[in-house]
mmCIF file of C-alpha atoms and ligand atoms in Angstrom:
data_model
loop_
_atom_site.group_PDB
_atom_site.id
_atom_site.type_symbol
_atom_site.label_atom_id
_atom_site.label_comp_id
_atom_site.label_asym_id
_atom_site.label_seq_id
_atom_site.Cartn_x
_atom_site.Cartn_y
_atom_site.Cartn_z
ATOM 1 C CA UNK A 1 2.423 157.470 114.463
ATOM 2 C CA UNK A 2 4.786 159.330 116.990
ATOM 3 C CA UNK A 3 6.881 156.399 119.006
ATOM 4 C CA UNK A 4 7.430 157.932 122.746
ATOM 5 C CA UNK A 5 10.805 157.818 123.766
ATOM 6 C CA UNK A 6 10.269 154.458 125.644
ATOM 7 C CA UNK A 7 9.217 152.761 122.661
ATOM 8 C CA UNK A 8 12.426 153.965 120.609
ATOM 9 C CA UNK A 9 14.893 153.226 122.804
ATOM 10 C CA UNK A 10 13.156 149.541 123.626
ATOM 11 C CA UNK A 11 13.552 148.915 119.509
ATOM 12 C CA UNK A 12 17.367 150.362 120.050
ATOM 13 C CA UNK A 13 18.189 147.878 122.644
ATOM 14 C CA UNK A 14 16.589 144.868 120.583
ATOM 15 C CA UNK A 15 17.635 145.920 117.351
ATOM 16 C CA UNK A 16 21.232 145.828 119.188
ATOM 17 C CA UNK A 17 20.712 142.982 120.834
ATOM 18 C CA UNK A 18 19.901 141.049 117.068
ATOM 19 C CA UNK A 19 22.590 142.480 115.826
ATOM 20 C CA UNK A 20 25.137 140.927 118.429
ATOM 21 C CA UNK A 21 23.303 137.772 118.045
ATOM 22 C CA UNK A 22 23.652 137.662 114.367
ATOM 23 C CA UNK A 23 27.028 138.601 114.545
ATOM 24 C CA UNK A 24 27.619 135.920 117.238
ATOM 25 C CA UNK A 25 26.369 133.403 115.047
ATOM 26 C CA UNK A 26 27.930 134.926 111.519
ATOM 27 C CA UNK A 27 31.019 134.717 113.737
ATOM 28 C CA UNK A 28 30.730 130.762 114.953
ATOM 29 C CA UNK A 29 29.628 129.855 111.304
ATOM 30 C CA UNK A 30 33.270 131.377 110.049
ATOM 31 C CA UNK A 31 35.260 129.835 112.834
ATOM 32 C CA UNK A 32 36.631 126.499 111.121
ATOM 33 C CA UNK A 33 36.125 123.609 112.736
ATOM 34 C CA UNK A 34 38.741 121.849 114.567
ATOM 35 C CA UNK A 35 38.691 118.228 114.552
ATOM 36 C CA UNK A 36 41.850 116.309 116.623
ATOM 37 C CA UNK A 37 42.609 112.947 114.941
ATOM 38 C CA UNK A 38 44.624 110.404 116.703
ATOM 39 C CA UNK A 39 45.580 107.510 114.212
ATOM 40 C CA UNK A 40 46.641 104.071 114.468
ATOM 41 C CA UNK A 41 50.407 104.423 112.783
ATOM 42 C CA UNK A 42 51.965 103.774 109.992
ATOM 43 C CA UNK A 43 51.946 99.997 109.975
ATOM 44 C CA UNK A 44 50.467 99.561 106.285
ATOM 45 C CA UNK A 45 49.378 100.597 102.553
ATOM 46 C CA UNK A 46 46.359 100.802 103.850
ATOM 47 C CA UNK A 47 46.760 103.022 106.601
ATOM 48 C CA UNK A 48 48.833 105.437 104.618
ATOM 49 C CA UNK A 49 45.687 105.859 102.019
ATOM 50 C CA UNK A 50 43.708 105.847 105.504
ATOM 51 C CA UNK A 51 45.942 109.012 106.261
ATOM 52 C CA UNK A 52 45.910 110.793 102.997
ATOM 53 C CA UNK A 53 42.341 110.416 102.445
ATOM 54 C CA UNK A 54 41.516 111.895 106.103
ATOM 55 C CA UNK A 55 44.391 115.119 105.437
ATOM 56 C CA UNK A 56 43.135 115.887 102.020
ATOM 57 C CA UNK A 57 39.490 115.979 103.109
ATOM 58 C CA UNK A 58 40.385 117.918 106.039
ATOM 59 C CA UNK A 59 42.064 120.283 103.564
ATOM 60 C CA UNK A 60 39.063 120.019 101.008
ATOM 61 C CA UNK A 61 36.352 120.933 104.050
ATOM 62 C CA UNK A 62 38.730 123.902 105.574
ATOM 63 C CA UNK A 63 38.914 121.954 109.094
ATOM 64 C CA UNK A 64 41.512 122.548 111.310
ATOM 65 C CA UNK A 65 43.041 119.046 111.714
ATOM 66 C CA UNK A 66 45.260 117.959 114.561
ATOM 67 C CA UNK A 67 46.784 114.744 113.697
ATOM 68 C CA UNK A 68 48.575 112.581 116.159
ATOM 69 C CA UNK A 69 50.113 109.242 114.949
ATOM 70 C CA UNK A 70 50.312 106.329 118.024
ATOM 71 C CA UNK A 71 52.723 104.194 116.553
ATOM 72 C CA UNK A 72 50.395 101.622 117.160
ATOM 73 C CA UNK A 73 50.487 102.387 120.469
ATOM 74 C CA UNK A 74 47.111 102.494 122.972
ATOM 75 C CA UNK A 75 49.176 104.785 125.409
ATOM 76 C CA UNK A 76 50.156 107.163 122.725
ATOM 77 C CA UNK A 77 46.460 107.692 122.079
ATOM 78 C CA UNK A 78 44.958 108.274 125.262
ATOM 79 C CA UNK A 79 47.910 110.652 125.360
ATOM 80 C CA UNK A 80 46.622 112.758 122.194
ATOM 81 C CA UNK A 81 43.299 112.388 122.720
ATOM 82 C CA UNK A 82 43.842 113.894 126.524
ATOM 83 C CA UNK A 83 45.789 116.572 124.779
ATOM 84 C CA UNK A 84 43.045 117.081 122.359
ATOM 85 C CA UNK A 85 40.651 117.805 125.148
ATOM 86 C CA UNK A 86 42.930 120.017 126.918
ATOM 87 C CA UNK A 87 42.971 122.152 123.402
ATOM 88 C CA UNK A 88 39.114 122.578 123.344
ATOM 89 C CA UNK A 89 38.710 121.050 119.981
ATOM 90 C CA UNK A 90 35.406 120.565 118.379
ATOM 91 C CA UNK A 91 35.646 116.515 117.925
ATOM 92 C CA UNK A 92 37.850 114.410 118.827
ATOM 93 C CA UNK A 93 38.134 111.159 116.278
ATOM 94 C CA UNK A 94 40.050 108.073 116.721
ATOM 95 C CA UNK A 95 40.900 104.552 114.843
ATOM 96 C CA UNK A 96 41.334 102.424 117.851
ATOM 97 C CA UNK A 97 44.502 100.655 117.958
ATOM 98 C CA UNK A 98 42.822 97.888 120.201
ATOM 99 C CA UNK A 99 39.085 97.655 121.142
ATOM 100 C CA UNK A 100 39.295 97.504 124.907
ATOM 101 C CA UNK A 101 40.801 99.876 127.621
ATOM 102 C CA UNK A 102 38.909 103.645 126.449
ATOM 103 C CA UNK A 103 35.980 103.863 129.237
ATOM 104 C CA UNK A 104 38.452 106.462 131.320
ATOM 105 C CA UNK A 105 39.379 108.554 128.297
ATOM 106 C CA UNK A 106 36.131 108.459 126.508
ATOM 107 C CA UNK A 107 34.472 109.373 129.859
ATOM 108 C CA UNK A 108 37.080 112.885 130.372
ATOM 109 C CA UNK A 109 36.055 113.606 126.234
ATOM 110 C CA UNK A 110 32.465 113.365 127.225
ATOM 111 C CA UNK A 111 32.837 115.381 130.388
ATOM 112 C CA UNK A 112 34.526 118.173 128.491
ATOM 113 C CA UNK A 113 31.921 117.975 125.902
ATOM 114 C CA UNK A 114 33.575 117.433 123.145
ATOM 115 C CA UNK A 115 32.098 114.578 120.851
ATOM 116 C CA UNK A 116 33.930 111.593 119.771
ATOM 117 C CA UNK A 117 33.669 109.813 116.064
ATOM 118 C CA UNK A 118 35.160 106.303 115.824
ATOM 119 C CA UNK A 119 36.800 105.076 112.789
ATOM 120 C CA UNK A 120 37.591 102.217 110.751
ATOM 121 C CA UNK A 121 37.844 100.146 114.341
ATOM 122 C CA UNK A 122 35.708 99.920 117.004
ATOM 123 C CA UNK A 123 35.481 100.098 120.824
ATOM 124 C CA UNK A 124 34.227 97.643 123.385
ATOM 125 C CA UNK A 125 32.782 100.791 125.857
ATOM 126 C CA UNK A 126 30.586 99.748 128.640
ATOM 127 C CA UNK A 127 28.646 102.866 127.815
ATOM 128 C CA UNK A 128 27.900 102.998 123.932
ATOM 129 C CA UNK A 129 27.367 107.260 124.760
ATOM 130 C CA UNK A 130 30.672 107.501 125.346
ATOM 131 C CA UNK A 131 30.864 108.016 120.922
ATOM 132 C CA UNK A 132 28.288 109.347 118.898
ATOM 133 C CA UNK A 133 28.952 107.332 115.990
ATOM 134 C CA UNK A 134 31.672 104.802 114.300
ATOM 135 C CA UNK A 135 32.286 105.014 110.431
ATOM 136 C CA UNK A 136 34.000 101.753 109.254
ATOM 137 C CA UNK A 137 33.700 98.001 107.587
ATOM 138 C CA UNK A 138 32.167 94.927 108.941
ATOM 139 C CA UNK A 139 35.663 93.049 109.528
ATOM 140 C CA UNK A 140 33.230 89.979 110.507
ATOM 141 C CA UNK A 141 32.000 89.872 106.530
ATOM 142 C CA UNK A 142 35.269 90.455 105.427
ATOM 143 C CA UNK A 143 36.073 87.142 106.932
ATOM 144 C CA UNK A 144 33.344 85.571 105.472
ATOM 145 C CA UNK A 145 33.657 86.759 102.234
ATOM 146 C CA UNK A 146 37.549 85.429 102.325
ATOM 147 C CA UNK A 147 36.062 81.752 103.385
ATOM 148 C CA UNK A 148 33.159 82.085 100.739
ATOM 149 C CA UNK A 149 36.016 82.502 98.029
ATOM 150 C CA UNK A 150 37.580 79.106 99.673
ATOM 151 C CA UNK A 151 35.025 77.531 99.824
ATOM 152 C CA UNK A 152 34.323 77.767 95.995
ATOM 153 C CA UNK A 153 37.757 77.389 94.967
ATOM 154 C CA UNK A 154 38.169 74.050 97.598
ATOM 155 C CA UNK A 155 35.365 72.140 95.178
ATOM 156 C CA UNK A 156 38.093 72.509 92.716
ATOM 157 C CA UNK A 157 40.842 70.677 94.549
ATOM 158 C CA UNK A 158 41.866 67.771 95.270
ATOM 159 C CA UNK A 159 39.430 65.367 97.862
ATOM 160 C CA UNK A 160 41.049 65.027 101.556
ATOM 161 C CA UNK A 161 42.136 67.701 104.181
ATOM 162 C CA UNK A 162 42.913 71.604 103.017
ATOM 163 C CA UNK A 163 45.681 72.755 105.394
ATOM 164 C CA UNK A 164 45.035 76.290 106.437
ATOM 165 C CA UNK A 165 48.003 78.521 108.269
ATOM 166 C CA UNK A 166 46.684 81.990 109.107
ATOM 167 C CA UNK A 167 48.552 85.497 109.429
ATOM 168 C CA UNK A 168 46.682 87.218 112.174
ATOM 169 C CA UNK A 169 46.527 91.478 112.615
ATOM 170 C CA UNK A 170 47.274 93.345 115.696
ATOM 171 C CA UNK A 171 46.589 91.661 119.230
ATOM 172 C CA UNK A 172 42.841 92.508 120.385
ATOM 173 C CA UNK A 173 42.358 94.826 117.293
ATOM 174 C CA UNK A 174 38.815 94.661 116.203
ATOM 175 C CA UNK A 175 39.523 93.812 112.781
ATOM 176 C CA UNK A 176 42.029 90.941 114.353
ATOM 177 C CA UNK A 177 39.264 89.606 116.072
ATOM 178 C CA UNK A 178 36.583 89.993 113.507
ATOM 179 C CA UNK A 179 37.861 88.340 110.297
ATOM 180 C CA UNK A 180 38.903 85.418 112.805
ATOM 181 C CA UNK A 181 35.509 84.868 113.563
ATOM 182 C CA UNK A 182 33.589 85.710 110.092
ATOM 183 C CA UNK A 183 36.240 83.570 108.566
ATOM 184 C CA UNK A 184 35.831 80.470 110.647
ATOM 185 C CA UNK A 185 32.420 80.596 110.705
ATOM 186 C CA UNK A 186 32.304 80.312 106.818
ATOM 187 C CA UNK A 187 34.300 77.623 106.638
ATOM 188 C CA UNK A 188 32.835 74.983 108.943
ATOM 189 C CA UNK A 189 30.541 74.811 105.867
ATOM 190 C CA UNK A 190 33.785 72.526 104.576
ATOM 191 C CA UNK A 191 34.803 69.827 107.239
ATOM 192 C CA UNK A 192 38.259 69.449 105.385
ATOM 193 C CA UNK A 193 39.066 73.205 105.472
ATOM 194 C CA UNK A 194 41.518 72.899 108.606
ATOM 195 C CA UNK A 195 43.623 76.216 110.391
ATOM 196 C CA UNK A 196 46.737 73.944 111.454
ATOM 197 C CA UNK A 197 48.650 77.435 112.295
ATOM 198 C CA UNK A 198 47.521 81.015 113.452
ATOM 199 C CA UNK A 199 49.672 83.881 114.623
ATOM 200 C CA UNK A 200 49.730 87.652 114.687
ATOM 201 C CA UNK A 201 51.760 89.170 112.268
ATOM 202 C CA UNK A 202 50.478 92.495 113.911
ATOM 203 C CA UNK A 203 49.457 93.831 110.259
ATOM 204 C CA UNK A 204 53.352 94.596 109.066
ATOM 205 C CA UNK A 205 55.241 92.793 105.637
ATOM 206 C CA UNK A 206 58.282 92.262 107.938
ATOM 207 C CA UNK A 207 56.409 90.620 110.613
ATOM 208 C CA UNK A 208 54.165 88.829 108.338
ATOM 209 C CA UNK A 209 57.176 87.767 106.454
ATOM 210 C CA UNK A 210 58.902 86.750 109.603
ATOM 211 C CA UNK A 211 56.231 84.212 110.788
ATOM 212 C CA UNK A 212 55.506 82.751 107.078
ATOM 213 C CA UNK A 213 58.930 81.631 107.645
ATOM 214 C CA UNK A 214 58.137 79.851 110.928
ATOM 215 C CA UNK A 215 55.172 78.412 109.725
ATOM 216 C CA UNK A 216 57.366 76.774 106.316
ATOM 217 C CA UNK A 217 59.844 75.719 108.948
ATOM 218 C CA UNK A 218 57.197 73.356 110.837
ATOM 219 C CA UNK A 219 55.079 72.586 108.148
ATOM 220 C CA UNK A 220 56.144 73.667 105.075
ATOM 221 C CA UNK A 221 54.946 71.004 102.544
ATOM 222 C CA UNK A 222 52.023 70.562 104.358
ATOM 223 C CA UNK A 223 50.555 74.018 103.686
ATOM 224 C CA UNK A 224 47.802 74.581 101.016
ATOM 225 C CA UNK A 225 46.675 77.922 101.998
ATOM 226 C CA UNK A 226 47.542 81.381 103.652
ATOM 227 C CA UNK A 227 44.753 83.637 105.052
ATOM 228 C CA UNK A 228 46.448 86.981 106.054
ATOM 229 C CA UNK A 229 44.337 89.235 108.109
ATOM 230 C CA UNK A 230 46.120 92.218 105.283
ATOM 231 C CA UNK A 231 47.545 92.665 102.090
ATOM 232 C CA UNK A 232 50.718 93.293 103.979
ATOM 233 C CA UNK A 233 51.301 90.419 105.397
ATOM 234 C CA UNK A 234 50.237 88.865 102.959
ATOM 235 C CA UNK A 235 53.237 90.385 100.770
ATOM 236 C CA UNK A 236 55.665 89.991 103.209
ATOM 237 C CA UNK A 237 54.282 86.338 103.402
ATOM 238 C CA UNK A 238 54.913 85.820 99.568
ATOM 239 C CA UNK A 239 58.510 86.476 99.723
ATOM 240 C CA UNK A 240 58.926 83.699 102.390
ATOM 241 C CA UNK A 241 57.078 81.490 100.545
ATOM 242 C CA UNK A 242 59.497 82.202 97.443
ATOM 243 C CA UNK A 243 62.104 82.052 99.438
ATOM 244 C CA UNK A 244 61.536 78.707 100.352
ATOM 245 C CA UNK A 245 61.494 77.717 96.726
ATOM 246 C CA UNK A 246 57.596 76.809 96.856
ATOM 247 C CA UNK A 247 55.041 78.981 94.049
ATOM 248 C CA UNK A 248 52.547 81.734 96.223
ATOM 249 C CA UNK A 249 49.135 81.349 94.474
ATOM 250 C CA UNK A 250 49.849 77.807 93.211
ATOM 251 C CA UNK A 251 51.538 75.728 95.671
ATOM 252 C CA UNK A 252 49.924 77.648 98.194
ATOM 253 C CA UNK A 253 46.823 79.657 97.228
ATOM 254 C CA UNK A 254 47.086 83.306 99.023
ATOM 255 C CA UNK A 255 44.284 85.259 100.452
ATOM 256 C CA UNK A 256 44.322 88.498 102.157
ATOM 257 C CA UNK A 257 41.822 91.518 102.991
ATOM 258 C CA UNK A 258 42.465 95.271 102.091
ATOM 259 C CA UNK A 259 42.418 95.830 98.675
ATOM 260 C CA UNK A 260 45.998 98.038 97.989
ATOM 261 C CA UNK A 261 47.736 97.877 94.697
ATOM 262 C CA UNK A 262 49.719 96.159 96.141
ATOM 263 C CA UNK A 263 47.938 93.460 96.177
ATOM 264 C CA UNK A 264 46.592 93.939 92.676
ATOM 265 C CA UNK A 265 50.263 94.059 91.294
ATOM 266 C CA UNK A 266 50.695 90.558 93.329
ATOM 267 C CA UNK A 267 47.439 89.120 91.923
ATOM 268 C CA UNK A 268 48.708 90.727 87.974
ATOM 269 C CA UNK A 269 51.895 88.684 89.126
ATOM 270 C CA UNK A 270 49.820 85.495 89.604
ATOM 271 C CA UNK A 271 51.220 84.985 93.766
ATOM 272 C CA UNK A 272 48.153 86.176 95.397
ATOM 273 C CA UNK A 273 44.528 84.640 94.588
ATOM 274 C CA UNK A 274 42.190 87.177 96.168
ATOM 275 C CA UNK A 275 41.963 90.465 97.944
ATOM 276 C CA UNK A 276 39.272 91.462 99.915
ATOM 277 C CA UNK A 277 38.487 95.269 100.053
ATOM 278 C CA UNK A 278 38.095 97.337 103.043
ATOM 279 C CA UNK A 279 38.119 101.080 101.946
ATOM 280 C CA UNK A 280 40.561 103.337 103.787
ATOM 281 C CA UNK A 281 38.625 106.199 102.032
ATOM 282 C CA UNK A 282 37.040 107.435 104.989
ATOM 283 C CA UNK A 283 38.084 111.025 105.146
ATOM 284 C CA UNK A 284 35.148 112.985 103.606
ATOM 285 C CA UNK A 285 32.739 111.083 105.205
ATOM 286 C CA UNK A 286 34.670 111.931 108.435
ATOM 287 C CA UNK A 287 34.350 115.691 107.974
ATOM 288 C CA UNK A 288 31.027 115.437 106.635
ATOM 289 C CA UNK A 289 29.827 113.588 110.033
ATOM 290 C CA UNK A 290 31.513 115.831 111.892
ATOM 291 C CA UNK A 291 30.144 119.205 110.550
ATOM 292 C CA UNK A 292 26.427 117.097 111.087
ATOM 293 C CA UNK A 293 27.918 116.476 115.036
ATOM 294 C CA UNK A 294 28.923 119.834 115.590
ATOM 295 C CA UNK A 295 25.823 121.415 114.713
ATOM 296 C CA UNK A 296 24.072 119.468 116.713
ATOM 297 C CA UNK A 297 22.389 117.224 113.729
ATOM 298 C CA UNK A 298 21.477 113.391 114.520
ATOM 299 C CA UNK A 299 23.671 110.820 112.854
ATOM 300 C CA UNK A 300 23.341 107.124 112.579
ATOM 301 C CA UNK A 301 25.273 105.453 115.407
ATOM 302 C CA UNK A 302 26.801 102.776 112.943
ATOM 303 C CA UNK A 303 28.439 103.932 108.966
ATOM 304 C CA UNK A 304 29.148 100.613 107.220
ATOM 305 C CA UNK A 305 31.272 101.219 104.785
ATOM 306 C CA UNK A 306 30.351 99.760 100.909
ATOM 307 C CA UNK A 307 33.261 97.103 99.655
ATOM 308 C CA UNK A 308 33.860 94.334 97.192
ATOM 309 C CA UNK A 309 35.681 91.140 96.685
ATOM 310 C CA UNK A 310 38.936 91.001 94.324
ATOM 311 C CA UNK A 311 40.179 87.532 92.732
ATOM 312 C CA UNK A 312 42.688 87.558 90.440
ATOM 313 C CA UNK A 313 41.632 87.138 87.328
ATOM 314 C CA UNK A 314 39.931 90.516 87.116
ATOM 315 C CA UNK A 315 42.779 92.093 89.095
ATOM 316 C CA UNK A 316 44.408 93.709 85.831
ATOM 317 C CA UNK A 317 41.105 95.033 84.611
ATOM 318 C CA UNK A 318 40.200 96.953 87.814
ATOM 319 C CA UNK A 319 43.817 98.075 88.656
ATOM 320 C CA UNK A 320 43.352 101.164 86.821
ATOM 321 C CA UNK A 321 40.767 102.009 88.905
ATOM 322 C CA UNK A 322 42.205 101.389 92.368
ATOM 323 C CA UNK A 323 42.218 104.984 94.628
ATOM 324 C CA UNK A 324 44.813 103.523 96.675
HETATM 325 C C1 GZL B 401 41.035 97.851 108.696
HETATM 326 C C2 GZL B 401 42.280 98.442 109.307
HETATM 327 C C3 GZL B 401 43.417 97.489 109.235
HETATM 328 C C4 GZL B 401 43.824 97.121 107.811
HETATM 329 C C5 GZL B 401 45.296 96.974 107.982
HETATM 330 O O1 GZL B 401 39.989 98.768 108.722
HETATM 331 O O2 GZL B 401 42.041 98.784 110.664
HETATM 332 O O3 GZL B 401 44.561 98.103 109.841
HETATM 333 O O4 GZL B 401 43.206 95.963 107.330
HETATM 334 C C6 GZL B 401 45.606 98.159 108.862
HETATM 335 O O5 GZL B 401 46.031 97.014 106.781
HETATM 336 O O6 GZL B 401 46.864 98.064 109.405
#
């Protein structure tokens, strides 16, 4: 069949026409994706393996990571995360050092159109839009499962009042707030289990260290257990105990949250009684949800992540297998 003229060049132009479009979209699938991180610090073992993990899978995935460290700082973040959006990047993902204060900054991410991914900590947001989704642990079980572990070992002690001092994490961080509340709820199951002291030791050995010290100071005998919010204070915590000539994990039983060798090389050392895990493994899971975000795929609005409970006596057995 003869085409007329019309008919050939009206194939030309869509023929053409595909041909930019395919290209267009062969050219968008290359393009890497560019993902701008701002993270909490450097404050712990935990956030270091928070760190790695996110880097390497970055690496692993072939995203283009921009990675801004706040020094635990809120101002520092807004900072990057303005920065970020003045870039053009593809997502924007933050570990909130604090939960409040992000409705402005949230608001100029979602007017530029870039998504946002929380992780590890959440937001309080009057408008839950403002992210499309938060990977992380429930801090408030974490809590509990440190009281549920007291609660057991308490039947074992002595009858009369359990003195508890607790080592709090960062000032209006969520997982500050959280394993406050998980662990007190657990342990009003036990009307001797009694928090005589709580500060913030803002997540750090040093300042955990430094307010173990205070705490010995005013009550020093009188102290049967330490709850740290962290492994690191936790650590820091055990030295001042030491130091003031008292046995961590015996005198004064230890519990903490994370899950960092660390910890498992105090448990092996018989001065902490139980570690908690929250996984700082988040990284692939990161780039993975952000891929699904980018191309415009639904994802679940909450990622819990999966975690167990530590107490010392299988602490040397499961060392080996500790990924951070
Ligand atoms: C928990 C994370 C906390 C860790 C601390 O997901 O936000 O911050 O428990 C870290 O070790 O500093």
């Amino acid at each position: 069949m003869k085409m007329t003229r019309r008919a050939l060049l009206g194939a030309a132009i869509t023929i053409g026409f595909a041909a930019a479009a395919g290209h267009t979209s062969l050219a968008l699938a290359d393009k890497p994706l560019t993902i701008g991180f701002s993270q909490v610090g450097a404050e712990s073992e935990w956030r270091t393996a928070n760190t790695v993990s996110i880097k390497d899978a970055a690496k692993q995935a072939g995203v283009n990571l921009k990675f801004a460290d706040a020094q635990q700082k809120q101002e520092n973040q807004v900072k990057a995360i303005r920065s970020f959006i003045a870039q053009k990047v593809d997502v924007i993902a933050f570990s909130p050092v604090v939960e409040s204060g992000w409705d402005t900054v949230l608001r100029e991410a979602k007017a530029a159109k870039i998504p946002v991914i929380l992780t590890d900590r959440a937001v309080n947001v009057s408008d839950k839009s403002l992210y499309v989704t938060f990977i992380g642990s429930d801090f408030v079980e974490e809590g509990r499962r440190a009281a549920r572990w007291l609660l057991e070992r308490a039947k074992t002690l002595p009858a009369g009042d359990i003195n508890i001092v607790e080592l709090q994490g960062t000032v209006g961080s969520a997982p500050a707030i959280d394993r406050k509340s998980g662990f007190e709820q657990e342990i009003k199951a036990n009307p001797n289990l009694k928090i005589i002291r709580s500060q913030t030791g803002d997540f750090t050995r040093a300042k955990g260290k430094e307010v173990m010290e205070a705490f010995l100071k005013a009550d020093g005998k009188k102290i049967n257990v330490l709850y740290a919010h962290n492994d690191d204070m936790a650590i820091g915590a055990i030295q001042a105990i030491e130091e003031a000539g008292l046995k961590p994990g015996k005198d004064i039983l230890v519990i903490s949250i994370d899950g960092v060798k660390g910890a498992f090389e105090a448990m092996m050392a018989g001065k902490l009684n139980v570690t908690v895990e929250c996984s700082p493994l988040l990284g692939p899971q990161l780039m993975s949800i952000a891929r699904d975000v980018k191309a415009g795929k639904p994802v679940p609005k909450r990622i819990t992540t999966e975690e167990g409970v530590f107490p010392a006596e299988v602490a040397a057995k499961e060392f080996p297998n500790r990924k951070y």
